[in-house]
Coordinates of C-alpha atoms and ligand atoms in Angstrom, one line a residue:
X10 CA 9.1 10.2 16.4
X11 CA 9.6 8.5 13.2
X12 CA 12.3 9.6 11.1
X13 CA 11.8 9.0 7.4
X14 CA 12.8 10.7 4.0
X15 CA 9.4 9.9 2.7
X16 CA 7.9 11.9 6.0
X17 CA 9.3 15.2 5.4
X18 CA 5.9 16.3 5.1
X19 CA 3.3 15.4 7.3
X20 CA 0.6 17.9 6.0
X21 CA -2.6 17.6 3.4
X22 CA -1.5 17.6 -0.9
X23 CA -3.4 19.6 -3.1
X24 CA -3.3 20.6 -6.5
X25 CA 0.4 19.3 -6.7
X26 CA 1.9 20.6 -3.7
X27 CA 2.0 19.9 0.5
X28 CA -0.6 22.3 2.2
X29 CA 1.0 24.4 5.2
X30 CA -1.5 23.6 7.9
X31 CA -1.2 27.3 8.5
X32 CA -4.1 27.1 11.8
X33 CA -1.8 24.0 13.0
X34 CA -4.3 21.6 13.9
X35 CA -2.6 18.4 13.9
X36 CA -3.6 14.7 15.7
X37 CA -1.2 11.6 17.1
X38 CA -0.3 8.7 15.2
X39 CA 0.7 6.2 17.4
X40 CA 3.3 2.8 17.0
X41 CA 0.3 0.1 18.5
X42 CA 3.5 -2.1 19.7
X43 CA 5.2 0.3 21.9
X44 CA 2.4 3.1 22.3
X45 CA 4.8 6.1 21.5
X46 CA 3.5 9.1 19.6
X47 CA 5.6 9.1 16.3
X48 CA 4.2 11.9 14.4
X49 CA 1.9 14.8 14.4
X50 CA -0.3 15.0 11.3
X51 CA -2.2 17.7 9.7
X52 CA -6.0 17.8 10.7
X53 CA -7.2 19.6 7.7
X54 CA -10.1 21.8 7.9
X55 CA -13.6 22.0 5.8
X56 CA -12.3 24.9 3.3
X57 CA -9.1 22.6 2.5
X58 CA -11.3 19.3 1.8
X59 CA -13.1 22.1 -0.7
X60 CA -9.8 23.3 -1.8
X61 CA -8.9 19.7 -3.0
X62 CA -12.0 18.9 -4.3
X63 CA -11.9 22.4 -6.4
X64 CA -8.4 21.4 -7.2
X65 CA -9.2 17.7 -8.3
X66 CA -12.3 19.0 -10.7
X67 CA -9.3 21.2 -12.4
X68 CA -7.4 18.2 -13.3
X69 CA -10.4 16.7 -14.8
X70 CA -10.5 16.6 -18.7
X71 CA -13.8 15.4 -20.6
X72 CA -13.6 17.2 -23.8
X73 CA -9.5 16.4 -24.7
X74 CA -9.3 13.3 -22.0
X75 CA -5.7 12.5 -20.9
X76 CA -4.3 9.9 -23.6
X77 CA -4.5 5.6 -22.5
X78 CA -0.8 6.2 -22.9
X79 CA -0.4 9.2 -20.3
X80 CA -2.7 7.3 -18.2
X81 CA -0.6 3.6 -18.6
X82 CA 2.8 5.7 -17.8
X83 CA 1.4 7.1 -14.6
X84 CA 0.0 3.7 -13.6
X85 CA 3.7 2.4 -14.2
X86 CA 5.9 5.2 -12.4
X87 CA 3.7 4.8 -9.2
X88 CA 4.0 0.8 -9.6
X89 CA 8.1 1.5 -10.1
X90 CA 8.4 3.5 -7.5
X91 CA 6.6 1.3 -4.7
X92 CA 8.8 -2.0 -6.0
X93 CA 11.9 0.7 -5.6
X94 CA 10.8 2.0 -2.2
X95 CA 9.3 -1.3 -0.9
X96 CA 11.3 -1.7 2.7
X97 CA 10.8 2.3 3.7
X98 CA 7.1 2.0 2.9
X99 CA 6.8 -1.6 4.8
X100 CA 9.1 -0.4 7.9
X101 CA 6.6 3.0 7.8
X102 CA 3.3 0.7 7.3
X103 CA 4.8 -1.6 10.3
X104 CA 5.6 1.1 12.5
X105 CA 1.6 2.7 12.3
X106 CA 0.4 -0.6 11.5
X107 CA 1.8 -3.3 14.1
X108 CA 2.1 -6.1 11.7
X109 CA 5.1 -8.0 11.0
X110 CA 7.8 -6.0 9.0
X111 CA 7.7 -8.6 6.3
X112 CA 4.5 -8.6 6.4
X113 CA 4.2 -5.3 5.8
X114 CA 6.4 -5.0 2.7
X115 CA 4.6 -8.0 1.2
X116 CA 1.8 -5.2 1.0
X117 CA 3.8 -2.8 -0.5
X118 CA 4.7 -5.9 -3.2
X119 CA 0.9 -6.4 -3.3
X120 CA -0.2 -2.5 -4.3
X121 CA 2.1 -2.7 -6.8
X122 CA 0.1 -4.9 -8.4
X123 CA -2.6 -3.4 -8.9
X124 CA -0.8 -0.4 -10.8
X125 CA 1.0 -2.8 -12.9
X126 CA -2.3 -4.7 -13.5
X127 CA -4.1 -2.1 -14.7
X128 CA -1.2 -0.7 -16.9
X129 CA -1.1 -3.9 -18.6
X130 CA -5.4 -3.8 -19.3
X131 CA -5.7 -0.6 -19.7
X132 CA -6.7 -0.8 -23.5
X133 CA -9.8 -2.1 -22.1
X134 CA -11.0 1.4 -21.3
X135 CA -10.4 2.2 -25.2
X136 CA -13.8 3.2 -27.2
X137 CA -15.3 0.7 -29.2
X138 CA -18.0 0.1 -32.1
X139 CA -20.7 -2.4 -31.8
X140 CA -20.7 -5.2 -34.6
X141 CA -24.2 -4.9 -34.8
X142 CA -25.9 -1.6 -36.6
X143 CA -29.2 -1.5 -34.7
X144 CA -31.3 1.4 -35.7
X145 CA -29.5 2.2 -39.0
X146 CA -27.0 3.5 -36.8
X147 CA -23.1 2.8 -36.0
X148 CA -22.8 2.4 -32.3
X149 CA -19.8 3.8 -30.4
X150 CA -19.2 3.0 -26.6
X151 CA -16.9 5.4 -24.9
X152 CA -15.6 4.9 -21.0
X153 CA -15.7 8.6 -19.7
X154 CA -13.9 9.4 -16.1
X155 CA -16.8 9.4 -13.4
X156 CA -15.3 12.7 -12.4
X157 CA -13.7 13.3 -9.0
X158 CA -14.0 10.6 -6.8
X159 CA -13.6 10.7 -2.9
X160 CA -11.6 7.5 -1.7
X161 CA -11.8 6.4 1.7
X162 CA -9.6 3.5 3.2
X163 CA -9.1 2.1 6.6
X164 CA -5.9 0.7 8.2
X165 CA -6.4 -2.6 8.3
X166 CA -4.2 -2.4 4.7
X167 CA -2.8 1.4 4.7
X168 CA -1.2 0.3 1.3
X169 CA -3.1 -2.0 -0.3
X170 CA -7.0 -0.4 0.0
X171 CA -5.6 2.4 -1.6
X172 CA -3.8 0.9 -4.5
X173 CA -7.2 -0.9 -5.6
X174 CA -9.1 2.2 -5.7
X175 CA -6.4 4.6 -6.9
X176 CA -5.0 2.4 -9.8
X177 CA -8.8 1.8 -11.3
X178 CA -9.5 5.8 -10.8
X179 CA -6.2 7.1 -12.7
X180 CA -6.3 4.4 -15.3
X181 CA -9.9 5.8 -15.7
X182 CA -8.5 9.4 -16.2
X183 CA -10.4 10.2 -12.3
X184 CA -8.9 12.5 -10.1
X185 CA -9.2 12.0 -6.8
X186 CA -9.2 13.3 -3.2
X187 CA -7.8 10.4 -0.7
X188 CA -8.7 10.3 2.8
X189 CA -6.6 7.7 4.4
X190 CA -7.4 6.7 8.5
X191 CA -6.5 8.3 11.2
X192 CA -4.3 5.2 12.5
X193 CA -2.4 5.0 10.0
X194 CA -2.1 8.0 7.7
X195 CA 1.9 8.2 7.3
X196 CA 1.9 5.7 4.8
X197 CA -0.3 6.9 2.6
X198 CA 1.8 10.5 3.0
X199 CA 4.5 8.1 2.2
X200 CA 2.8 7.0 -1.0
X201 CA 2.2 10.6 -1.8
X202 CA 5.6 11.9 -1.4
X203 CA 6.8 8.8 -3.9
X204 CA 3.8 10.0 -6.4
X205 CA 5.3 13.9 -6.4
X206 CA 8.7 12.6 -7.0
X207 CA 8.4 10.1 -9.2
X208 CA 5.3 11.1 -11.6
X209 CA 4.3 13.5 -13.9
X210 CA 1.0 13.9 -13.3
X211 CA -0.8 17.3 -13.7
X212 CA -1.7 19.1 -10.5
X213 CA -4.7 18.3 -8.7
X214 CA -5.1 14.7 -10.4
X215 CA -4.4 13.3 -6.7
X216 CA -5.2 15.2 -3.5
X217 CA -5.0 13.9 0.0
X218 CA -7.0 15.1 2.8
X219 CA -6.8 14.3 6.3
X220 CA -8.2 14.2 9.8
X221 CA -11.9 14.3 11.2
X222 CA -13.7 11.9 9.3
X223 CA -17.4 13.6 9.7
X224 CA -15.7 16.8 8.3
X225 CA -13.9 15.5 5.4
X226 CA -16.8 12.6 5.0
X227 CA -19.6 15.9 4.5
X228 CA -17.4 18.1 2.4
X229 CA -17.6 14.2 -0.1
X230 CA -20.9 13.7 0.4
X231 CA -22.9 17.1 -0.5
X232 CA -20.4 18.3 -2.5
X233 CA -21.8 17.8 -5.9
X234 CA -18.5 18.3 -8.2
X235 CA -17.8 14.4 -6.4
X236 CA -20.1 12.3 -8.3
X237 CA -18.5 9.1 -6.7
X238 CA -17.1 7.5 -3.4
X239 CA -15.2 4.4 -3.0
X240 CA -14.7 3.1 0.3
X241 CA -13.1 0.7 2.2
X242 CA -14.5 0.1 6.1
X243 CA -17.2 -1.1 8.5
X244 CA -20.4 -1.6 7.7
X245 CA -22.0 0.5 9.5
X246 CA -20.0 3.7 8.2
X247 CA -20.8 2.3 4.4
X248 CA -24.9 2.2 5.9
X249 CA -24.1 6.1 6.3
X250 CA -22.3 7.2 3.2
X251 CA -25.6 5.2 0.8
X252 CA -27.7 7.8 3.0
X253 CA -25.9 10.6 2.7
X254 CA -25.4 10.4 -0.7
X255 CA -28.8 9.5 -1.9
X256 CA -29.8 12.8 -2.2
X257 CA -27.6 13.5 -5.5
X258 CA -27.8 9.3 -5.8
X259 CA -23.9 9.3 -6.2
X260 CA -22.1 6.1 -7.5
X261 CA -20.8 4.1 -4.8
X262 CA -18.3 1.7 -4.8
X263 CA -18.3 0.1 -1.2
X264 CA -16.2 -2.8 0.5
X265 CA -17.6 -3.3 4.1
X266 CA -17.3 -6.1 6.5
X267 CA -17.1 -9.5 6.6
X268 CA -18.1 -12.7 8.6
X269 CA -16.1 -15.3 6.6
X270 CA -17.1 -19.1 7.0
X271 CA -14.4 -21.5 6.6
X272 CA -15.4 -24.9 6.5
X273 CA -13.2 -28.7 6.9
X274 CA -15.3 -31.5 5.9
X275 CA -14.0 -35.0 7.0
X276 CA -12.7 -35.4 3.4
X277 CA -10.2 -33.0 3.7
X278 CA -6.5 -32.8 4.0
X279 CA -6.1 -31.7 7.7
X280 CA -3.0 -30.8 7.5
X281 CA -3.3 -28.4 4.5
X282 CA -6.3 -27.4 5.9
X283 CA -4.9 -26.2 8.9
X284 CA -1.9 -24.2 7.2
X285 CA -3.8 -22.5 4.8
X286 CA -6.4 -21.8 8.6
X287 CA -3.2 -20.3 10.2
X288 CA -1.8 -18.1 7.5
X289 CA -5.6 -16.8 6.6
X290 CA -6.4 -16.3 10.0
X291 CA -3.4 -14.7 11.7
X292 CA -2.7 -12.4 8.6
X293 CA -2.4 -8.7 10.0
X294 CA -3.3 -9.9 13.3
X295 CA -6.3 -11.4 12.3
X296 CA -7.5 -7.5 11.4
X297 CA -8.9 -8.7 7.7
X298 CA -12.1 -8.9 6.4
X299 CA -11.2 -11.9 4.6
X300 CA -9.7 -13.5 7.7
X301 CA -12.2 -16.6 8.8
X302 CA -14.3 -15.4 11.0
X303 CA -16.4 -19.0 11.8
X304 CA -14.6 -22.4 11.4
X305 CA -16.9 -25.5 10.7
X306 CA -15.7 -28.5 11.2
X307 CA -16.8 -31.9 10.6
X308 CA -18.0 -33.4 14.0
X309 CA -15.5 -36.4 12.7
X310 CA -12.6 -34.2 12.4
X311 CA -13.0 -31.7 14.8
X312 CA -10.9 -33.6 17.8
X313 CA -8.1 -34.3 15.3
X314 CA -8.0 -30.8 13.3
X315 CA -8.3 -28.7 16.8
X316 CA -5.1 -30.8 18.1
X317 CA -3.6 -29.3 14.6
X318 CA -4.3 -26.1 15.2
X319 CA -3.3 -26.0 18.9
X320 CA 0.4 -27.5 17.5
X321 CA 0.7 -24.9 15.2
X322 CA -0.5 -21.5 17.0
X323 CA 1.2 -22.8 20.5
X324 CA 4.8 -22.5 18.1
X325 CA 4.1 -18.4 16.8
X326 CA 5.4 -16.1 18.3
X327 CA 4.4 -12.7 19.4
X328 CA 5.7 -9.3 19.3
X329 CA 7.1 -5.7 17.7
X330 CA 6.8 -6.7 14.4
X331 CA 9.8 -4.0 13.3
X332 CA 11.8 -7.2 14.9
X333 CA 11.1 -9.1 12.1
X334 CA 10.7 -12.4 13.5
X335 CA 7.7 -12.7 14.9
X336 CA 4.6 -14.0 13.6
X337 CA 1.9 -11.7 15.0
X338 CA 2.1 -7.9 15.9
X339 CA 0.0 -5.9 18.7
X340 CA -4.1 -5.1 17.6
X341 CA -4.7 -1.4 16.0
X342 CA -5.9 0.0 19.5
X343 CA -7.2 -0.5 22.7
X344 CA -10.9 -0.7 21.3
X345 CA -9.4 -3.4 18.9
X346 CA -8.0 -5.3 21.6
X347 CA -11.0 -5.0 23.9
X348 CA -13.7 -6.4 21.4
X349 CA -11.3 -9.7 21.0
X350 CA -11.4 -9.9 24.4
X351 CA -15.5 -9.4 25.0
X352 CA -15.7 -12.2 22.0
X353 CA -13.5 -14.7 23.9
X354 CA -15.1 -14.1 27.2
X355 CA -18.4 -14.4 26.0
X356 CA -17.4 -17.3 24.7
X357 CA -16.5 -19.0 27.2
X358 CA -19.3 -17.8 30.0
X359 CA -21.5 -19.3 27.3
X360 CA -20.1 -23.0 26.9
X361 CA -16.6 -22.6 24.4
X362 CA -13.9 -24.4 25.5
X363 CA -10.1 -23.2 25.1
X364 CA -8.4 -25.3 23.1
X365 CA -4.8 -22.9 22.3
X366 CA -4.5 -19.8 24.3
X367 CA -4.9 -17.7 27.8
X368 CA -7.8 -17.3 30.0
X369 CA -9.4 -13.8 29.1
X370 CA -8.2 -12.8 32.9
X371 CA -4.2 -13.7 32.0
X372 CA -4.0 -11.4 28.9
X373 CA -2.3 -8.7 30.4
X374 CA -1.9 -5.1 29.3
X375 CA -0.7 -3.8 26.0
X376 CA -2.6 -4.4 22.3
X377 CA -0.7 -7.9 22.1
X378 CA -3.3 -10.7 21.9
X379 CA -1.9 -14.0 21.8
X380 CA -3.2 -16.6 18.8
X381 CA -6.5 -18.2 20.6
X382 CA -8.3 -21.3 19.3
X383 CA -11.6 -22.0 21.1
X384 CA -14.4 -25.0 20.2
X385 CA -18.3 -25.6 21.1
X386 CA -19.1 -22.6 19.7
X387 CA -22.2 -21.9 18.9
X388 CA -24.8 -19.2 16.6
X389 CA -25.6 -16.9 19.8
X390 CA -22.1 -16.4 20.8
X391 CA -20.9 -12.8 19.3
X392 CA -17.5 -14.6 17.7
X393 CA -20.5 -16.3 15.7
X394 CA -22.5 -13.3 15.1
X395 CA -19.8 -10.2 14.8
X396 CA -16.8 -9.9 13.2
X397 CA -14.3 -10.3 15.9
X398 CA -11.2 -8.6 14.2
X399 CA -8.4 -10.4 16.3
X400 CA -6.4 -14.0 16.9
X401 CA -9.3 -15.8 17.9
X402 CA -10.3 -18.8 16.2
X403 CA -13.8 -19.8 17.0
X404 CA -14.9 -23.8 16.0
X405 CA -18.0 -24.8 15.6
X406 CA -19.0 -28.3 15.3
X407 CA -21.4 -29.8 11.9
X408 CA -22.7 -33.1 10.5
X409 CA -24.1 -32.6 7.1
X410 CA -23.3 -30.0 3.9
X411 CA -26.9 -28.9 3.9
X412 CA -26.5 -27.8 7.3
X413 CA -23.0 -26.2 6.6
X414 CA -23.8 -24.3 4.0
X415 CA -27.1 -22.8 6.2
X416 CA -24.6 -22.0 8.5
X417 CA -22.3 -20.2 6.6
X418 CA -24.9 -18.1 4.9
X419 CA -26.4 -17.6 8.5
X420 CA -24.9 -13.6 8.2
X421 CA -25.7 -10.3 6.9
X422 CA -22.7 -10.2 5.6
X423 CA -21.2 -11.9 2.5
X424 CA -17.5 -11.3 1.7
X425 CA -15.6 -14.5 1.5
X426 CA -15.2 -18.1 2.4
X427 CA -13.5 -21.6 2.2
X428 CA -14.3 -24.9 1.9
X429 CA -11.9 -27.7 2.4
X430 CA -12.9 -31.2 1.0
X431 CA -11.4 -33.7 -1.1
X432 CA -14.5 -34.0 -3.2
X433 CA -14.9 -31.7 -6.3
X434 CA -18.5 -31.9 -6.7
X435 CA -19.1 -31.5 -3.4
X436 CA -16.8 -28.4 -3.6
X437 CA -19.0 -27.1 -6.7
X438 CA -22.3 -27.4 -5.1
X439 CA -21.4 -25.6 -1.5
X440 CA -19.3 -22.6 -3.5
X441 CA -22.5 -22.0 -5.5
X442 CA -24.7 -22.0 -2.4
X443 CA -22.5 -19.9 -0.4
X444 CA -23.5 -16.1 -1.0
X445 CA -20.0 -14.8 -0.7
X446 CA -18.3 -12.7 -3.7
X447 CA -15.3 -15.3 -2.9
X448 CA -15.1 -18.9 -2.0
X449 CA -11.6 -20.5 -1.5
X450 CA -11.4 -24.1 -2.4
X451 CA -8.6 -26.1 -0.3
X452 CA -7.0 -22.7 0.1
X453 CA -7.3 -20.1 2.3
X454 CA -5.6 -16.9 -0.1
X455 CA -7.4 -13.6 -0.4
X456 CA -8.0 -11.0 -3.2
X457 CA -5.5 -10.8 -6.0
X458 CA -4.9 -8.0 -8.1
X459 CA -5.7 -10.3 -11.4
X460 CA -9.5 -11.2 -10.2
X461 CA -12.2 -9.7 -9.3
X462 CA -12.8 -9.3 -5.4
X463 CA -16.0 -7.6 -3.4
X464 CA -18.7 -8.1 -1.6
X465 CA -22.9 -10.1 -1.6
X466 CA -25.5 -8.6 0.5
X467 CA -24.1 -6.1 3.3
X468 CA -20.3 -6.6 2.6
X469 CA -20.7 -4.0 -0.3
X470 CA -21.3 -3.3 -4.0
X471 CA -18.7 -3.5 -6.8
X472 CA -15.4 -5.0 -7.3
X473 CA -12.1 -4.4 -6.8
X474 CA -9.1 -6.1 -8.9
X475 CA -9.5 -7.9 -12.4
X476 CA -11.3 -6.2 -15.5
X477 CA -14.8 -5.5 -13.5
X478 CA -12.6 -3.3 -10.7
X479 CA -10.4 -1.5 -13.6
X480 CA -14.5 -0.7 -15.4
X481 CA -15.2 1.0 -11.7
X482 CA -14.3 4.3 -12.1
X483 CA -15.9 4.8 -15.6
X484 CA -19.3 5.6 -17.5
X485 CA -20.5 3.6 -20.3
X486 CA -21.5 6.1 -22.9
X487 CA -23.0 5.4 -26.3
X488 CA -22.7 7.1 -28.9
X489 CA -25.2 6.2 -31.7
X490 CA -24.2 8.0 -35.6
X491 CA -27.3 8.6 -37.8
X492 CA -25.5 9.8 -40.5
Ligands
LIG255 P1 -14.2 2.4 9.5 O1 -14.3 2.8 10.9 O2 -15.5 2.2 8.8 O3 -13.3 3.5 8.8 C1 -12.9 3.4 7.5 C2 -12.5 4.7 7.0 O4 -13.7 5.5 6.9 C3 -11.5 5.5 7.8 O5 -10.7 6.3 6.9 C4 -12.4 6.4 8.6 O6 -11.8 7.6 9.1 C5 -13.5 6.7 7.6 N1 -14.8 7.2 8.1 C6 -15.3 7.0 9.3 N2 -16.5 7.6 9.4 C7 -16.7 8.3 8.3 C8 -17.7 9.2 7.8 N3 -18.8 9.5 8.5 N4 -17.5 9.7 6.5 C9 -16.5 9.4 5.8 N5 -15.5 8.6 6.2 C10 -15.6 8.0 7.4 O7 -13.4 1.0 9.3 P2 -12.1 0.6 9.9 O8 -12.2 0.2 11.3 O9 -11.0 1.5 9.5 O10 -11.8 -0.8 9.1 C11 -12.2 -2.0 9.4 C12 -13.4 -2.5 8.6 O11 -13.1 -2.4 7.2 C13 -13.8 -3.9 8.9 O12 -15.2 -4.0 9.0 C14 -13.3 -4.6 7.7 O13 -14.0 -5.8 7.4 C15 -13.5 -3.6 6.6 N6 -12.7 -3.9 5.4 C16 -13.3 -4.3 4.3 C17 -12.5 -4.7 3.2 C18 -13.1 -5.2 1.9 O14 -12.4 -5.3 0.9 N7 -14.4 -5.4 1.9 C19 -11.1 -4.5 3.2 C20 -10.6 -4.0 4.4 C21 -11.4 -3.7 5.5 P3 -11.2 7.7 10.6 O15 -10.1 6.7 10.6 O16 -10.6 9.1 10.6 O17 -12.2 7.4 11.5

C-alpha cells in the first residue's frame, strides 16, 4: 500500500471537509508496473454526488461574486503549494500512473502553470464598457460564473487535465465537483489534501467525487443546478455526455481523442525531426492524445529517417518508472496493453514491416510494451485508423504535399499535428490545410499553459490554456443603461 502524508484520506471532499464513506464501498487502485493493490478508495454513492453538488451551488455567489483578488490568491496558494509539494505529487502520479518519476513531476511543474497563468490574466474576467454607445445606451459586459461545473478527467495526465479545467473554473468564481478516473484517483486526493491545507477557500467551492462513472456521470448530467461539464476522455464517452445533456442543452467544454499526423518532408532536418518524433511519441508511454498517432514520411527519406529512429528507440530503456532512470514505464492496464498489441499484429498480418522492436508473439507478460517502429503502413490498418495509445510508431510512405495533407485530414478526429520541412511556405500552406486545433512546425511539443489548446471536428469543443481557456467557464452578460 502506498504510504503518503498527502493520502491520509482516501475518501470523497465536500463542502470543505473528507466524507466518511460510512457504507464502505471502496475499489483498488493499482501500481501498473508491479500490479500491487496500493490503496482502497472511496466509491461514493448517488446521494453523496448530490451532496457535493448541493454543497458546490452553496459556494456559488452571483449577487456579491467573490472579489478578482480572492479569486487571484486562491489561484496562487494552489499554484504554491504544487511547486512546494512537486516530488510527493510526482512519486504519487508515478506510482498510479506508471510513467517515469521525472516524468511525472514535470506534470506537477506543468499544472502549476496553469494556476499561475490564470493568476497573472485574471483581470481579463473584469467588467467592461463598450466604446461605442449604440442605442443611446452605455454598454457594460460582465463575465458571470457558469455556476457549478462537473469536471471529468482521465489518467492519461492525473495532474495536468485537472489543473486546465480547475484553474479556468476558480478564476471564473465556479465551484466545482471533480471526478478524477478510477486509475488513478490518489493524486487528485493528493491535490485535494494540498488545496484544504494550503487555501482559504469557502466550503463547497471544490468537491471531489469518486467511483462508478455511470453513477456520478447521471447525478452531472440531469442534475440541473450543473449547468456545465468539462471533460477530458475518449470520444466515445464525450458522444454520450452531448446526449445526455441535451435535454437541459448544458454548456460543454469537451477534449476527446486524437489521431495526430506527423509529417517529414525530404526538406527536413532528420535528425531534429526524429528527436522531437521520440520525445512526442514516447511521452507517458505513448498514452497522449497529442502523441503522433501516423508518421508520413517522404518516400525519399523514409529509408534514412526509419534507420534514425530504430538508433534512437533500440538505446531507451524500459521499466518501473519510480527507478528513475528509465525512459518508458508499463501501459495503464491490461486493456491498454492489449489494443497496442492488436494494432501491431494487425499490422503486420496486413503487410507492415518491423523496423525497431519484438514480434507481437515475444512481448511477454506484464503492461511493459517495448518502443516499436513499424513501416508500409497503410489507411486500412487500425494503427492508421484508431488511436493506438501505446509505443508504436507506425510509418507510412508519401510523394507529394497535396497528398499529405489528404492524408493527415483522412480522420474524424482533429487534435494535433506536425510538419517537419525546411520550407516556410510550404509550412504555412499544409498548417492551414490541416484541420487540427494545433500544428507543430519542426517541433513536436504539446499544449502549453500560455496558448490556447483543443480540439476540430470530433476531438472536442473549446479550449483549454491561453485567454480563450481562462473565458471557459464564464457568461458574457450585457448590461445596456438607458438612463
Ligand atoms: P474515458 O474512458 O473517456 O474516461 C475519461 C473519464 O470519464 C474518466 O474519469 C471516466 O471514469 C469518465 N467516464 C467514463 N464514462 C463516463 C460517463 N458515462 N459519464 C461520466 N464520466 C464518465 O477516457 P480515458 O481512457 O480515461 O482517457 C483516454 C482518452 O482521453 C483518449 O482518447 C485521449 O485521447 C483522451 N484525452 C484527450 C485530451 C485532450 O486534451 N483532448 C487529453 C487527454 C486525454 P472512469 O475512469 O471511472 O471510467
Amino acid at each position: 500500500m502506498i504510504e503518503s502524508p498527502l493520502l491520509e484520506k482516501l475518501n470523497g471532499y465536500i463542502g470543505g471537509r473528507w466524507t466518511d464513506n460510512v457504507q464502505g464501498n471502496t475499489f483498488d487502485v493499482y501500481n501498473p508496473a508491479t500490479g500491487d493493490v496500493i490503496a482502497k478508495v472511496a466509491s461514493m454513492s448517488e446521494s453523496e454526488v448530490e451532496d457535493a453538488v448541493a454543497a458546490g451551488k452553496s459556494a456559488l455567489r452571483l449577487t456579491s461574486p467573490y472579489s478578482i483578488e480572492t479569486r487571484r490568491k486562491w489561484l496562487e496558494d494552489i499554484r504554491d503549494a504544487l511547486k512546494a509539494n512537486r516530488e510527493e505529487v510526482g512519486r504519487i502520479l508515478c506510482m498510479e500512473h506508471g510513467k517515469p518519476l521525472q516524468e511525472a513531476q514535470g506534470e506537477v511543474d506543468y499544472a502549476a502553470g496553469f494556476f499561475d497563468y490564470c493568476s497573472k490574466h485574471i483581470q481579463a474576467l473584469d467588467a467592461h464598457t463598450i466604446p461605442e454607445k449604440p442605442k443611446d445606451c452605455t454598454w457594460t459586459v460582465h463575465y458571470r460564473p457558469v455556476g457549478v461545473t462537473g469536471l471529468i478527467t482521465p489518467w492519461n495526465f492525473p495532474i495536468g487535465m485537472i489543473a486546465k479545467k480547475l484553474s479556468a473554473a476558480l478564476a471564473a468564481g465556479c465551484p466545482s465537483v471533480i471526478k478524477p478516473a478510477s486509475e488513478t484517483p490518489l493524486t487528485m486526493i493528493a491535490l485535494f489534501t494540498l488545496m484544504d491545507q494550503h487555501t482559504d477557500m469557502p466550503d463547497g467551492m471544490v468537491n471531489l467525487v469518486m467511483g462508478k462513472a455511470s453513477v456520478i456521470g447521471k447525478v452531472l448530467c440531469e442534475s440541473p443546478d450543473v449547468p456545465m461539464l468539462s471533460f477530458t476522455g475518449s470520444t466515445e464517452v464525450g458522444r454520450k455526455l452531448i446526449q445526455d445533456t441535451a435535454d437541459q442543452v448544458k454548456k460543454l467544454a469537451l477534449e476527446l481523442g486524437g489521431n495526430a499526423p506527423f509529417i517529414v518532408f525530404d526538406d527536413a532536418d532528420l535528425d531534429a525531426a526524429a528527436d522531437n518524433l521520440i520525445a512526442n511519441k514516447f511521452r507517458g508511454g505513448g498514452q497522449t492524445c497529442v502523441c503522433a498517432n501516423r508518421i508520413f514520411v517522404h518516400e525519399k527519406v523514409a529509408d534514412a529517417f526509419g534507420e534514425k529512429l530504430a538508433e534512437r528507440v533500440n538505446k531507451m530503456t524500459v521499466g518501473d518508472g519510480i527507478n528513475g532512470d528509465v525512459d518508458l514505464g508499463p501501459l495503464i492496464n491490461k486493456a491498454g496493453f492489449d489494443k497496442v498489441k492488436r494494432h501491431l499484429e494487425d499490422a503486420l498480418e496486413q503487410g507492415a514491416s518491423l523496423v525497431a522492436g519484438k514480434q507481437p508473439g515475444d512481448l511477454g507478460d506484464g503492461l511493459f510494451f517495448p518502443p516499436t517502429v513499424i513501416t508500409d503502413v497503410t489507411r486500412d490498418m487500425c494503427c492508421y485508423r484508431e488511436e493506438t495509445f501505446g509505443p508504436l510508431v507506425p510509418m507510412a510512405l508519401f510523394r507529394t504535399e497535396e497528398e499529405v495533407i489528404e492524408a493527415g485530414n483522412d480522420t474524424e478526429f482533429g487534435l494535433a499535428s506536425y510538419v517537419f520541412t525546411g520550407d516556410a511556405e510550404r509550412a504555412q500552406r499544409v498548417a492551414a490545410g490541416l484541420r487540427f486545433g494545433h500544428c507543430g512546425w519542426n517541433t513536436g511539443t504539446g499544449p502549453t499553459p500560455e496558448a490556447p489548446f483543443g480540439g476540430m471536428k470530433a476531438s472536442g469543443i473549446g479550449r483549454e490554456g491561453g485567454l480563450e481557456g481562462l473565458f471557459e467557464f464564464v457568461e458574457a452578460q450585457t448590461v445596456p443603461r438607458g438612463f
